Tab-separated table of C-alpha atoms in Angstrom:
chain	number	residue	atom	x	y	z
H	1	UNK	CA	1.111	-1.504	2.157
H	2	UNK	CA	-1.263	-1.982	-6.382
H	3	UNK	CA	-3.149	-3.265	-9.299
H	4	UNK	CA	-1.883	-6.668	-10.913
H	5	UNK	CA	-2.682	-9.183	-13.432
H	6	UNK	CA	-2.302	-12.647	-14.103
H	7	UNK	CA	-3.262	-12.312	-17.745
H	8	UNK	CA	-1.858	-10.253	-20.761
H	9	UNK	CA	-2.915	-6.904	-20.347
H	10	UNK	CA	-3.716	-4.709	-23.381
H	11	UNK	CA	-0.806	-2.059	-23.568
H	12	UNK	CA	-2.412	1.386	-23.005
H	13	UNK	CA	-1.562	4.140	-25.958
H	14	UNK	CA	-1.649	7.905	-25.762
H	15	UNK	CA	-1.460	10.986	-26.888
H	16	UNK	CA	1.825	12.328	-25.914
H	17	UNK	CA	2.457	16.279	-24.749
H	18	UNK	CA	5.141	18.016	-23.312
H	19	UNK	CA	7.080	15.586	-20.844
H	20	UNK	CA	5.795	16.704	-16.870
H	21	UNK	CA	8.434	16.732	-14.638
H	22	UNK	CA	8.925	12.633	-13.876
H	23	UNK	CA	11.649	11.109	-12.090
H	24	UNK	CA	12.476	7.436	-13.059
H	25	UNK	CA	15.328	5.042	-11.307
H	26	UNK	CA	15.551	1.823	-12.200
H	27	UNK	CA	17.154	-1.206	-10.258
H	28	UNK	CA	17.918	-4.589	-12.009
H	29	UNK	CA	17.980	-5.637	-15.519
H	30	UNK	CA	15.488	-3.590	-17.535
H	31	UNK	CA	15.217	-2.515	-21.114
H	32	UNK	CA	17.669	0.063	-21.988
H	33	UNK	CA	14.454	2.503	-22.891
H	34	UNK	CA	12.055	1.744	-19.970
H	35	UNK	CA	12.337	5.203	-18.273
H	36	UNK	CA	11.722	6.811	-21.740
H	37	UNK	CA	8.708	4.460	-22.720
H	38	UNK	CA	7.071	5.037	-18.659
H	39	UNK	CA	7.654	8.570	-19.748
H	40	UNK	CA	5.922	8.604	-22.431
H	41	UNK	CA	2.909	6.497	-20.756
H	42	UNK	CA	2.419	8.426	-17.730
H	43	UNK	CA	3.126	12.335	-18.915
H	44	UNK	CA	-0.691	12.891	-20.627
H	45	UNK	CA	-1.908	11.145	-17.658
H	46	UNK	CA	-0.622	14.445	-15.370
H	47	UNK	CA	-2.858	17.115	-15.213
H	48	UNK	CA	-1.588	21.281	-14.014
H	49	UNK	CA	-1.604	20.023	-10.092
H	50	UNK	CA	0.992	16.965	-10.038
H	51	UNK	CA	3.845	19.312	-10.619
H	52	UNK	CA	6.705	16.231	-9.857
H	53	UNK	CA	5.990	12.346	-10.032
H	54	UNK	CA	9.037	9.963	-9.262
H	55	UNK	CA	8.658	6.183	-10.878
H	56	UNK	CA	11.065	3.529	-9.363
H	57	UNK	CA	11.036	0.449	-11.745
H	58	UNK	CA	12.630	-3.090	-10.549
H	59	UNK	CA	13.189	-6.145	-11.737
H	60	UNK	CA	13.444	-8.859	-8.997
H	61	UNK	CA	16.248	-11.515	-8.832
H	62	UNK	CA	13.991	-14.135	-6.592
H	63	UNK	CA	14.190	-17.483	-9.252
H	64	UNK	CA	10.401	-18.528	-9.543
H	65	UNK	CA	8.539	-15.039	-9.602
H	66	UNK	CA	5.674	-14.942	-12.180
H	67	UNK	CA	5.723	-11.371	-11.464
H	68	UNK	CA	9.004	-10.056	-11.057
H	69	UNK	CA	8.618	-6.472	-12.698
H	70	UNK	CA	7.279	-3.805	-10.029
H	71	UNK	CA	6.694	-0.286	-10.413
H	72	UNK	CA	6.251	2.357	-8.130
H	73	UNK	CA	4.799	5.959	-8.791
H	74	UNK	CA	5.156	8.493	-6.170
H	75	UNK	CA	3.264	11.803	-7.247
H	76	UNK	CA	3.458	14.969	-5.279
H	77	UNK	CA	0.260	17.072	-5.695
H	78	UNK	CA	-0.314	20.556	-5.429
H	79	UNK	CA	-1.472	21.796	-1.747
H	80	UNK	CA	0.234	18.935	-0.475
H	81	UNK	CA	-0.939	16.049	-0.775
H	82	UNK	CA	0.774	12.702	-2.268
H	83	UNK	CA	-0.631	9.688	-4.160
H	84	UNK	CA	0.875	6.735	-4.972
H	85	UNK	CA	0.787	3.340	-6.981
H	86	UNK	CA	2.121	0.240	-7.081
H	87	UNK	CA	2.116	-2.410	-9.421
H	88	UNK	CA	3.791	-5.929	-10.599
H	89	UNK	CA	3.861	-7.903	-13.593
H	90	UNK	CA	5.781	-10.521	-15.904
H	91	UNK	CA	6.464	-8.333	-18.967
H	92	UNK	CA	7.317	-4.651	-19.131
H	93	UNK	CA	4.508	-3.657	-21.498
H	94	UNK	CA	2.037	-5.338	-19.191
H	95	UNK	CA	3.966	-3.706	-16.291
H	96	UNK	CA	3.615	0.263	-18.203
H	97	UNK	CA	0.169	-0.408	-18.872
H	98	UNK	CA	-0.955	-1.418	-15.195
H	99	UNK	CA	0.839	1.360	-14.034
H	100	UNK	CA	-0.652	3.893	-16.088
H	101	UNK	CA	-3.791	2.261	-15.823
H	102	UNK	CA	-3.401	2.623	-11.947
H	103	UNK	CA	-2.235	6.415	-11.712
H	104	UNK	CA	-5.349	7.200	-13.407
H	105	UNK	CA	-7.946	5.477	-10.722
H	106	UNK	CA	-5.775	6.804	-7.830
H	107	UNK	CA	-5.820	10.146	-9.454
H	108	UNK	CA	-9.383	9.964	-9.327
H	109	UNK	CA	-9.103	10.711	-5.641
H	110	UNK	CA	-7.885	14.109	-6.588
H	111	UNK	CA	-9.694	14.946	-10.549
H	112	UNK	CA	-7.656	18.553	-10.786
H	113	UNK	CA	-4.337	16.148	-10.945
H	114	UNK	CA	-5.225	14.432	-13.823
H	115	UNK	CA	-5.676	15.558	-17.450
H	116	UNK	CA	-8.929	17.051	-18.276
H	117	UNK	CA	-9.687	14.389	-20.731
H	118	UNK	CA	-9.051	11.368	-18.186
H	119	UNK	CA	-11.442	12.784	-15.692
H	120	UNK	CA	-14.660	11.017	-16.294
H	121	UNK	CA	-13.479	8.180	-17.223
H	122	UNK	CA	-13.464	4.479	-15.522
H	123	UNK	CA	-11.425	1.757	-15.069
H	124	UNK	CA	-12.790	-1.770	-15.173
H	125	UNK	CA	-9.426	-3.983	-13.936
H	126	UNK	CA	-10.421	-6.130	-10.669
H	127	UNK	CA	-8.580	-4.781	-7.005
H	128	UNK	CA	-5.187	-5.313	-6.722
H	129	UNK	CA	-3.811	-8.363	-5.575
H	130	UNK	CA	-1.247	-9.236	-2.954
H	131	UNK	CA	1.917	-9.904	-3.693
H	132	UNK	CA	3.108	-13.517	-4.904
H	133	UNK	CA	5.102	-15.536	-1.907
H	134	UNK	CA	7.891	-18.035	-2.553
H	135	UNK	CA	7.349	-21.772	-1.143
H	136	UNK	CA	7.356	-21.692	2.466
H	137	UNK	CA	10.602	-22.930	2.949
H	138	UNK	CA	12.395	-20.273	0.825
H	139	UNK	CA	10.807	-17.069	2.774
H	140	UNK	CA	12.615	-15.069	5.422
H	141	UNK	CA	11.341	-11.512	7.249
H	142	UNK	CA	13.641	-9.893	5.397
H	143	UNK	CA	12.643	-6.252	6.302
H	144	UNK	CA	12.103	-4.248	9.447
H	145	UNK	CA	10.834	-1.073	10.290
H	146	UNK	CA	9.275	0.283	13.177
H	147	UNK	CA	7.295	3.334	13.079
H	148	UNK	CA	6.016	6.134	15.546
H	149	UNK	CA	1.560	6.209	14.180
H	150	UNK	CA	0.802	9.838	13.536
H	151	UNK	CA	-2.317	10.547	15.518
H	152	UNK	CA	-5.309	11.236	13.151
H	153	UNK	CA	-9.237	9.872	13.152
H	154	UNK	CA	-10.206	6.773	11.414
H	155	UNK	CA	-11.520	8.653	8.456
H	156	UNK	CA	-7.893	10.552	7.828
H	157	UNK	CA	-6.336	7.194	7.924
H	158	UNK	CA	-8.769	5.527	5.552
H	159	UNK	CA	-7.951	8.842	3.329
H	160	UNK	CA	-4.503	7.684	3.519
H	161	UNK	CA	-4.762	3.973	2.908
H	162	UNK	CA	-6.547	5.011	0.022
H	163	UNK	CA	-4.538	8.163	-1.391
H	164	UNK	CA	-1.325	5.898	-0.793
H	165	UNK	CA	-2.640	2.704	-2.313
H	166	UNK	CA	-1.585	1.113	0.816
H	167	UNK	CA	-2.956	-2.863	1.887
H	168	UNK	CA	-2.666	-1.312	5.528
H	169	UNK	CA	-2.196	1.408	7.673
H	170	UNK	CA	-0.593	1.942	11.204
H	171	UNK	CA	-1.790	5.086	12.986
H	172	UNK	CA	-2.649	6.396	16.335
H	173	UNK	CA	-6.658	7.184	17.128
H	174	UNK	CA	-7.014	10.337	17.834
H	175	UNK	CA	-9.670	9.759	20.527
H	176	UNK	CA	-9.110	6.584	22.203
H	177	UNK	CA	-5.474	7.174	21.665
H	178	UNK	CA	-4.696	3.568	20.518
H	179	UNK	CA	-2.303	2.441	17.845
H	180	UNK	CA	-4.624	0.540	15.164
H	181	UNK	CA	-4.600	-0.652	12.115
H	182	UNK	CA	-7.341	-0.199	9.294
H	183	UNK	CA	-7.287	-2.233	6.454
H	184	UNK	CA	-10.281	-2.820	3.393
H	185	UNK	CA	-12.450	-5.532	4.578
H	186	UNK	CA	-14.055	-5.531	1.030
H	187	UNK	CA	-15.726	-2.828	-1.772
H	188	UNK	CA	-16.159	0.727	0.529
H	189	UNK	CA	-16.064	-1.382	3.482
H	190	UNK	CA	-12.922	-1.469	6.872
H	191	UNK	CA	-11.817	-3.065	9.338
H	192	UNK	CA	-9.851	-1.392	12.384
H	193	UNK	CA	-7.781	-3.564	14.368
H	194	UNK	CA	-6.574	-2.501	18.105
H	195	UNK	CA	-4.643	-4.314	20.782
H	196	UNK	CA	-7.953	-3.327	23.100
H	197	UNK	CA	-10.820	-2.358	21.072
H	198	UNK	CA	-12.522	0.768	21.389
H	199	UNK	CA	-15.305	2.230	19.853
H	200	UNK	CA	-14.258	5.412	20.581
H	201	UNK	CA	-14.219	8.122	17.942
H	202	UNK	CA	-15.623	4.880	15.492
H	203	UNK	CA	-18.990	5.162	16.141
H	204	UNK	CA	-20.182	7.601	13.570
H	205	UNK	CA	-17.686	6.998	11.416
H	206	UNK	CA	-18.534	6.780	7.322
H	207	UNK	CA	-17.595	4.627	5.382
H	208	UNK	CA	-18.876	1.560	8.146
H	209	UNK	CA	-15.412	0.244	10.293
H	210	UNK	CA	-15.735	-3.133	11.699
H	211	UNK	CA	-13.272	-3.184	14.580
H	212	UNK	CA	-11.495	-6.415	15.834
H	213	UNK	CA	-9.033	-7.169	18.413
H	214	UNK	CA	-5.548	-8.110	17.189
H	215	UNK	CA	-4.374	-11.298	19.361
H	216	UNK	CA	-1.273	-11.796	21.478
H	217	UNK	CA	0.963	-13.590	19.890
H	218	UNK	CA	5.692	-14.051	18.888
H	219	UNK	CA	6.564	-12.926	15.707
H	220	UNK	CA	7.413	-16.735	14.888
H	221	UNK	CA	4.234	-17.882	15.584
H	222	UNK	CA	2.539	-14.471	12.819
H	223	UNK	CA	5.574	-16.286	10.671
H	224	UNK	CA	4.190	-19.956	11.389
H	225	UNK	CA	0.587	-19.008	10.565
H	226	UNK	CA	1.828	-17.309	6.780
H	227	UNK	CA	3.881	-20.085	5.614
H	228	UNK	CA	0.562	-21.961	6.797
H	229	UNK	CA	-2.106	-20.285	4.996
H	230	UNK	CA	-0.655	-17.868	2.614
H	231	UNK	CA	-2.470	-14.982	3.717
H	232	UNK	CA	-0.509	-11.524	2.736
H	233	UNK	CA	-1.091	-9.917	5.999
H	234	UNK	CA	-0.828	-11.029	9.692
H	235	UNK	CA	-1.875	-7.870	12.587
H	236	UNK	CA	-1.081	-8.642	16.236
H	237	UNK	CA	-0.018	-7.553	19.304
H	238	UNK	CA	3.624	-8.355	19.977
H	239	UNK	CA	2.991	-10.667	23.231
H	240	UNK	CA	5.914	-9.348	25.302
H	241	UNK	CA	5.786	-5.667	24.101
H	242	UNK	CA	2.401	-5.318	24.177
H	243	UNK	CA	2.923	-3.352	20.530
H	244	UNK	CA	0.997	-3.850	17.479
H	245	UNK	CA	2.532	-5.427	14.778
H	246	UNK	CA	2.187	-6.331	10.880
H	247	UNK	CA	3.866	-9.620	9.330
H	248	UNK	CA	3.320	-8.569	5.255
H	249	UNK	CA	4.300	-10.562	1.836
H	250	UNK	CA	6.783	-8.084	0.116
H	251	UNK	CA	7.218	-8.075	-3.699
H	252	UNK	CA	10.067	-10.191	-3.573
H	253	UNK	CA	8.351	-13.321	-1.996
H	254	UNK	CA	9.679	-12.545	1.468
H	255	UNK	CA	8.051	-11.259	4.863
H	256	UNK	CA	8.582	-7.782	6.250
H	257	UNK	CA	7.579	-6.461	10.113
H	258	UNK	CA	6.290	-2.990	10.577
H	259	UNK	CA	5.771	-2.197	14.487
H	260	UNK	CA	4.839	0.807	16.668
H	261	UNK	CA	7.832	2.491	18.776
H	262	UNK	CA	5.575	4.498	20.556
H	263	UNK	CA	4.376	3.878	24.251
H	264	UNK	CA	2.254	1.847	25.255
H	265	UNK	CA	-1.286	3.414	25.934
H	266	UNK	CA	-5.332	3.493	25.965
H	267	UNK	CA	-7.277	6.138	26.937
H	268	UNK	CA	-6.620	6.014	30.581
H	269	UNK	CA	-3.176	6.193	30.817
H	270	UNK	CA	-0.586	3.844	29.975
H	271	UNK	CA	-0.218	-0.290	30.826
């Protein structure tokens, strides 16, 4: 589905090196040398195995935002593998410093991508926080995307959550073949969410998954209940499609819908 801040955040300074290989696009009014200073920020953060790293910085053009800088880091990792970040804030030198700040404790995940100096070291910022919404009245689902869940065992798909700095994930259970949902239910812990719960393949599972049933219910109703209690995150079973769902807060104060397109299923067969 990032780290943020409500407060001034202490702009982070480095040693700079040889530029790595970063991409940086930009979309809205920015400072004319924001792709230069993220540049700058980010390249001694890069160790020998994250080769290529594409930043994509916005400015959002919602009135009322407290937050309406967000950055995006998208780092492709030798053997592989990606990690990402995400991040939002008022002022660009907050914005560079969360961001850096952020690369480094996802990098953790994968110590040979980050420089050798960075690799014992720890971050104290709290866990990210959802995105801001705008007043009820003001938000529309303004994105969506439907998906076909790679099949893969609760423990990939926490790997991915994590590795991706996702708030959820949509994938397929490998053994009871169910589209689900896993999402962090607090520090190290999960919760899997399935149409028809079933322990299969979660049972010896570690880290601990709690796993919960996600309702029947409209997509107006998952939008009723958000403009209700502000929550960033709504999972359900589409009532007349009988496919799981996810009603989100986006950056920009609005909803978006991510949905399985693939059939219908549990471990017996399909219904």
């Amino acid at each position: 589905m990032s780290t943020e801040s409500h407060g001034t955040v202490p702009l982070r300074v480095v040693p700079l090196r040889a530029v790595a290989a970063i991409s940086v696009s930009t979309a809205g009014i920015l400072p004319t040398d924001a792709a230069t200073v993220v540049r700058e920020h980010l390249a001694p953060i890069l160790g020998t195995w994250a080769p290529h790293s594409r930043v994509r910085l916005t400015r959002l053009t919602e009135p009322g935002l407290l937050r309406p800088l967000v950055a995006q880091i998208d780092i492709q990792l030798s053997g592989g593998h990606r990690v990402r970040a995400q991040v939002a804030a008022a002022t660009m030198s907050d914005l560079v410093s969360l961001l850096a700040t952020r690369t480094i404790e996802q990098l953790h995940l994968f110590p040979s991508a980050l420089a050798e100096c960075l690799r014992q070291q720890v971050t104290t910022l709290p866990p990210p926080s959802p995105p801001e919404l705008l007043p009820p009245a003001g938000r529309r689902v303004t994105r969506h995307k439907g998906c076909h869940p790679t099949a893969m065992t609760a423990a990939e798909a926490i790997t991915v959550l994590e590795a991706m700095d996702y708030r959820f994930h949509l994938f397929r259970e490998k053994y009871s073949r169910q589209d689900s949902i896993v999402m962090r239910s607090g520090p190290g812990r999960y919760r899997i969410f399935q149409s028809r719960p079933n322990p299969l393949g979660l049972e010896a599972t570690s880290p601990p998954i709690a796993l919960a049933v996600a309702e029947r219910s409209t997509i107006p109703q998952a939008v009723a209940r958000l403009d209700l209690t502000g929550a960033p995150v709504d999972i359900f079973t589409e009532k007349f499609t009988g496919r799981l769902h996810a009603l989100y807060a986006r950056y920009d104060g609005h909803y978006a819908l991510l949905g399985s397109t693939a059939p219908v299923t549990n471990a017996r067969g399909s219904w």
